[in-house]
Every structure is written in structure tokens, then in C-alpha cells.
Amino acid sequence: MANAGDTKERFGRAYIYLIPTGNNFDPGTWRVRVDDEGTPPIDGGGGGEADLSFRAVVAADETAMDVGHLVYIDTDGRARKADASSLTTADVAGMVIEAAEPGELCTFTRNEVKSIFNVTDLVDGGSALLTPGESYYLSTTPGKWTTTPDTTTPGAVVRPCGLAFDTNQMSIEIQNATVI
């Protein structure tokens, strides 16, 4: 078991074990010891910006990927628009953050907050803005989001994919699926 002040090196970064409350009986946590610039963090945090994006080539027979589309990776390693009609196509890899045409590299991400400005084109129901605090799910329409997943069709998949933080800010949080 680690003690407050213990250090370790992992993934090319230095970490320190801290107990935020100062009470040795409370749970502690490992924190990055210095930020990416090599200076001690002022606020006790650390890190710098992490790149959480991934890339895959858009399948040749797929339509263009727009920023905000939800994608999955097929068995050939190609990006395709995800949809909730089957478990295979509902295995969401992330949200597109750089538009791409078929045959081009598509950049997508997950586990971070990103802007969506073309909400009308991306969310079933035609809403012009996201609703802060609302959960968004994978739609049965390829690549799209919905606030009302299909919970009646046998074989349909309910997969929460994000939470709106603002009218154009989505926290991309791909959750476990439920098959109907």
C-alpha cells in the first residue's frame, strides 16, 4: 500500500501519492507530479493537454463523415457510421471531430467534451440546440444521436453516448449497451 509522498514512474510520467484530506485513514490518489513543461504545478494538478483522438480510414462504400457523427470500426478496421439497429453497428468508437470523405482518414474521439454546431443535422428530432443536462443516445439512423432511443424493437440497442453540457457542448461518454 502506498504512503503519502511515495513516487513512481509510469507511462513516461512521474506520479506522487497524495491524501487530499491529510488524514492517513482517508483514501488517497496518485497524481501527476509535474506538468508536461517540467515545472511544478501551481494548483496541485498536472498534466497538460492529452490527445484522446483516434484515426481510421472511412470505408469506401460509406457516406461522408461530418463533425459530430458517431462511428464504429468494422472488421476491416474502417470507420463507419454507427447505428443502434444491431450490436455490431452499435459498438461506438467515438464522435467525429474532423470531417472526412470515403477513403480518407477520419479523426474521432471519446471521453472528452467537444462542440457540436450542426445539431439539427446530427440529432434525431430536428432540435437546433442541445439541451444541457440531457443524456444523448446512439440513434437507429446511422451516425446520429437521439434523446429517445428505440426501446421497443427486438434486437435494437440502447447505448448512451453523451451528456450535453451546453447548447453546443457534448461530453462524449460511450456507455455499455442494452440489447432489446
mmCIF file of C-alpha atoms in Angstrom:
data_model
loop_
_atom_site.group_PDB
_atom_site.id
_atom_site.type_symbol
_atom_site.label_atom_id
_atom_site.label_comp_id
_atom_site.label_asym_id
_atom_site.label_seq_id
_atom_site.Cartn_x
_atom_site.Cartn_y
_atom_site.Cartn_z
ATOM 1 C CA MET A 1 0.000 0.000 0.000
ATOM 2 C CA ALA A 2 1.296 3.441 -0.894
ATOM 3 C CA ASN A 3 2.067 6.126 1.671
ATOM 4 C CA ALA A 4 1.613 9.859 1.205
ATOM 5 C CA GLY A 5 4.629 11.230 -0.672
ATOM 6 C CA ASP A 6 5.549 7.960 -2.419
ATOM 7 C CA THR A 7 6.520 8.427 -6.063
ATOM 8 C CA LYS A 8 6.569 6.165 -9.092
ATOM 9 C CA GLU A 9 7.318 6.381 -12.804
ATOM 10 C CA ARG A 10 4.708 5.023 -15.259
ATOM 11 C CA PHE A 11 3.963 5.721 -18.886
ATOM 12 C CA GLY A 12 6.909 8.137 -19.026
ATOM 13 C CA ARG A 13 5.431 10.378 -16.305
ATOM 14 C CA ALA A 14 6.241 10.860 -12.628
ATOM 15 C CA TYR A 15 3.392 10.358 -10.120
ATOM 16 C CA ILE A 16 3.090 11.151 -6.412
ATOM 17 C CA TYR A 17 0.687 9.573 -3.924
ATOM 18 C CA LEU A 18 -1.354 12.187 -2.058
ATOM 19 C CA ILE A 19 -4.064 12.088 0.588
ATOM 20 C CA PRO A 20 -6.087 15.249 -0.100
ATOM 21 C CA THR A 21 -7.620 15.458 3.383
ATOM 22 C CA GLY A 22 -4.307 14.944 5.188
ATOM 23 C CA ASN A 23 -5.885 12.194 7.305
ATOM 24 C CA ASN A 24 -3.898 8.979 6.759
ATOM 25 C CA PHE A 25 -7.059 6.903 7.265
ATOM 26 C CA ASP A 26 -8.798 8.529 4.267
ATOM 27 C CA PRO A 27 -8.329 7.214 0.714
ATOM 28 C CA GLY A 28 -5.505 8.654 -1.317
ATOM 29 C CA THR A 29 -4.814 9.047 -5.000
ATOM 30 C CA TRP A 30 -1.923 9.065 -7.467
ATOM 31 C CA ARG A 31 -1.461 12.451 -9.180
ATOM 32 C CA VAL A 32 0.913 13.603 -11.904
ATOM 33 C CA ARG A 33 3.926 15.067 -10.122
ATOM 34 C CA VAL A 34 4.922 17.702 -12.694
ATOM 35 C CA ASP A 35 3.204 19.008 -15.794
ATOM 36 C CA ASP A 36 4.401 18.411 -19.357
ATOM 37 C CA GLU A 37 6.558 21.549 -19.288
ATOM 38 C CA GLY A 38 8.598 20.190 -16.374
ATOM 39 C CA THR A 39 7.540 22.876 -13.905
ATOM 40 C CA PRO A 40 5.773 22.060 -10.636
ATOM 41 C CA PRO A 41 2.010 22.558 -10.957
ATOM 42 C CA ILE A 42 0.730 25.600 -9.111
ATOM 43 C CA ASP A 43 -2.726 24.237 -8.289
ATOM 44 C CA GLY A 44 -1.655 20.705 -7.401
ATOM 45 C CA GLY A 45 -2.962 19.351 -10.673
ATOM 46 C CA GLY A 46 -0.762 18.408 -13.521
ATOM 47 C CA GLY A 47 -0.663 17.079 -16.947
ATOM 48 C CA GLY A 48 -1.145 19.387 -19.850
ATOM 49 C CA GLU A 49 -3.401 18.568 -22.761
ATOM 50 C CA ALA A 50 -3.842 14.933 -23.681
ATOM 51 C CA ASP A 51 -4.741 13.936 -27.227
ATOM 52 C CA LEU A 52 -7.631 11.487 -26.915
ATOM 53 C CA SER A 53 -8.313 11.267 -30.636
ATOM 54 C CA PHE A 54 -8.051 8.218 -32.865
ATOM 55 C CA ARG A 55 -7.990 7.843 -36.633
ATOM 56 C CA ALA A 56 -9.284 5.314 -39.118
ATOM 57 C CA VAL A 57 -9.890 5.347 -42.857
ATOM 58 C CA VAL A 58 -13.542 5.852 -43.811
ATOM 59 C CA ALA A 59 -14.887 2.767 -45.617
ATOM 60 C CA ALA A 60 -15.048 3.248 -49.403
ATOM 61 C CA ASP A 61 -18.789 2.488 -49.548
ATOM 62 C CA GLU A 62 -19.662 4.784 -46.597
ATOM 63 C CA THR A 63 -21.030 8.328 -46.952
ATOM 64 C CA ALA A 64 -19.021 11.378 -45.839
ATOM 65 C CA MET A 65 -18.352 11.766 -42.120
ATOM 66 C CA ASP A 66 -19.305 15.126 -40.621
ATOM 67 C CA VAL A 67 -18.117 16.533 -37.300
ATOM 68 C CA GLY A 68 -20.445 15.090 -34.665
ATOM 69 C CA HIS A 69 -21.260 11.768 -36.338
ATOM 70 C CA LEU A 70 -20.901 8.665 -34.166
ATOM 71 C CA VAL A 71 -18.696 5.956 -35.689
ATOM 72 C CA TYR A 72 -17.759 2.327 -35.193
ATOM 73 C CA ILE A 73 -14.838 0.359 -36.618
ATOM 74 C CA ASP A 74 -15.724 -2.573 -38.902
ATOM 75 C CA THR A 75 -13.856 -5.898 -39.100
ATOM 76 C CA ASP A 76 -11.554 -4.440 -41.794
ATOM 77 C CA GLY A 77 -10.524 -1.579 -39.463
ATOM 78 C CA ARG A 78 -12.531 1.009 -41.425
ATOM 79 C CA ALA A 79 -14.675 3.756 -39.896
ATOM 80 C CA ARG A 80 -18.415 3.548 -40.498
ATOM 81 C CA LYS A 81 -21.401 5.454 -39.124
ATOM 82 C CA ALA A 82 -22.682 3.706 -36.022
ATOM 83 C CA ASP A 83 -26.357 2.923 -35.551
ATOM 84 C CA ALA A 84 -28.460 1.235 -32.890
ATOM 85 C CA SER A 85 -30.079 -1.371 -35.150
ATOM 86 C CA SER A 86 -27.640 -4.170 -34.167
ATOM 87 C CA LEU A 87 -24.948 -4.867 -31.600
ATOM 88 C CA THR A 88 -22.252 -4.905 -34.312
ATOM 89 C CA THR A 89 -23.064 -1.429 -35.658
ATOM 90 C CA ALA A 90 -23.690 -0.034 -32.160
ATOM 91 C CA ASP A 91 -20.131 -0.612 -30.915
ATOM 92 C CA VAL A 92 -19.387 3.121 -30.904
ATOM 93 C CA ALA A 93 -15.696 4.075 -31.159
ATOM 94 C CA GLY A 94 -16.320 7.786 -30.757
ATOM 95 C CA MET A 95 -17.528 11.053 -32.276
ATOM 96 C CA VAL A 96 -16.021 12.503 -35.454
ATOM 97 C CA ILE A 97 -14.013 15.688 -34.764
ATOM 98 C CA GLU A 98 -12.566 16.198 -38.272
ATOM 99 C CA ALA A 99 -14.805 15.640 -41.297
ATOM 100 C CA ALA A 100 -13.671 13.062 -43.873
ATOM 101 C CA GLU A 101 -14.746 11.608 -47.201
ATOM 102 C CA PRO A 102 -14.738 7.874 -48.035
ATOM 103 C CA GLY A 103 -11.144 6.632 -48.331
ATOM 104 C CA GLU A 104 -9.773 9.499 -46.185
ATOM 105 C CA LEU A 105 -8.564 9.408 -42.580
ATOM 106 C CA CYS A 106 -11.340 10.209 -40.123
ATOM 107 C CA THR A 107 -10.427 11.612 -36.697
ATOM 108 C CA PHE A 108 -12.729 10.760 -33.801
ATOM 109 C CA THR A 109 -12.612 10.986 -30.012
ATOM 110 C CA ARG A 110 -14.322 9.918 -26.801
ATOM 111 C CA ASN A 111 -14.142 10.719 -23.076
ATOM 112 C CA GLU A 112 -13.913 14.463 -23.537
ATOM 113 C CA VAL A 113 -16.113 17.493 -24.157
ATOM 114 C CA LYS A 114 -16.406 18.699 -27.761
ATOM 115 C CA SER A 115 -18.506 21.260 -29.621
ATOM 116 C CA ILE A 116 -21.343 20.308 -31.936
ATOM 117 C CA PHE A 117 -22.640 23.162 -34.062
ATOM 118 C CA ASN A 118 -24.776 21.274 -36.624
ATOM 119 C CA VAL A 119 -27.194 19.853 -34.038
ATOM 120 C CA THR A 120 -30.159 19.902 -36.437
ATOM 121 C CA ASP A 121 -28.308 17.532 -38.797
ATOM 122 C CA LEU A 122 -26.966 15.234 -36.072
ATOM 123 C CA VAL A 123 -29.761 14.731 -33.551
ATOM 124 C CA ASP A 124 -32.997 12.955 -34.451
ATOM 125 C CA GLY A 125 -35.950 15.235 -33.857
ATOM 126 C CA GLY A 126 -34.599 18.351 -35.553
ATOM 127 C CA SER A 127 -33.710 20.336 -32.426
ATOM 128 C CA ALA A 128 -31.493 23.330 -33.247
ATOM 129 C CA LEU A 129 -29.547 23.173 -29.962
ATOM 130 C CA LEU A 130 -28.517 20.567 -27.414
ATOM 131 C CA THR A 131 -30.409 20.522 -24.121
ATOM 132 C CA PRO A 132 -27.950 20.989 -21.213
ATOM 133 C CA GLY A 133 -28.171 18.130 -18.718
ATOM 134 C CA GLU A 134 -29.878 15.825 -21.239
ATOM 135 C CA SER A 135 -28.470 12.360 -21.983
ATOM 136 C CA TYR A 136 -27.988 11.538 -25.672
ATOM 137 C CA TYR A 137 -28.043 8.034 -27.152
ATOM 138 C CA LEU A 138 -26.991 6.351 -30.365
ATOM 139 C CA SER A 139 -29.813 6.595 -32.901
ATOM 140 C CA THR A 140 -31.036 3.914 -35.306
ATOM 141 C CA THR A 141 -30.245 6.483 -38.034
ATOM 142 C CA PRO A 142 -26.566 5.919 -38.994
ATOM 143 C CA GLY A 143 -24.166 8.365 -37.346
ATOM 144 C CA LYS A 144 -26.828 10.279 -35.433
ATOM 145 C CA TRP A 145 -27.682 10.951 -31.785
ATOM 146 C CA THR A 146 -31.130 10.815 -30.157
ATOM 147 C CA THR A 147 -32.731 11.662 -26.833
ATOM 148 C CA THR A 148 -35.330 8.906 -27.271
ATOM 149 C CA PRO A 149 -33.677 5.550 -28.028
ATOM 150 C CA ASP A 150 -35.674 2.684 -29.564
ATOM 151 C CA THR A 151 -36.767 0.577 -26.597
ATOM 152 C CA THR A 152 -39.458 -1.466 -28.376
ATOM 153 C CA THR A 153 -37.867 -3.112 -31.440
ATOM 154 C CA PRO A 154 -36.384 -6.562 -30.688
ATOM 155 C CA GLY A 155 -32.632 -6.504 -31.388
ATOM 156 C CA ALA A 156 -32.346 -2.708 -31.137
ATOM 157 C CA VAL A 157 -29.530 -1.421 -28.961
ATOM 158 C CA VAL A 158 -29.769 1.308 -26.343
ATOM 159 C CA ARG A 159 -26.328 2.887 -25.925
ATOM 160 C CA PRO A 160 -25.855 6.157 -24.016
ATOM 161 C CA CYS A 161 -23.141 8.164 -25.818
ATOM 162 C CA GLY A 162 -23.059 11.583 -24.229
ATOM 163 C CA LEU A 163 -24.344 14.282 -21.928
ATOM 164 C CA ALA A 164 -24.958 17.842 -23.108
ATOM 165 C CA PHE A 165 -23.148 20.460 -21.026
ATOM 166 C CA ASP A 166 -24.281 23.474 -23.010
ATOM 167 C CA THR A 167 -26.375 24.159 -26.089
ATOM 168 C CA ASN A 168 -23.416 23.159 -28.284
ATOM 169 C CA GLN A 169 -21.096 21.224 -25.907
ATOM 170 C CA MET A 170 -21.298 17.424 -25.629
ATOM 171 C CA SER A 171 -19.423 15.290 -23.126
ATOM 172 C CA ILE A 172 -18.736 12.166 -25.175
ATOM 173 C CA GLU A 173 -19.231 9.283 -22.753
ATOM 174 C CA ILE A 174 -19.776 5.959 -24.529
ATOM 175 C CA GLN A 175 -21.554 3.650 -22.070
ATOM 176 C CA ASN A 176 -22.451 -0.056 -22.037
ATOM 177 C CA ALA A 177 -25.175 -1.176 -24.400
ATOM 178 C CA THR A 178 -28.502 -2.803 -23.623
ATOM 179 C CA VAL A 179 -29.995 -5.032 -26.327
ATOM 180 C CA ILE A 180 -33.807 -5.015 -26.507
#
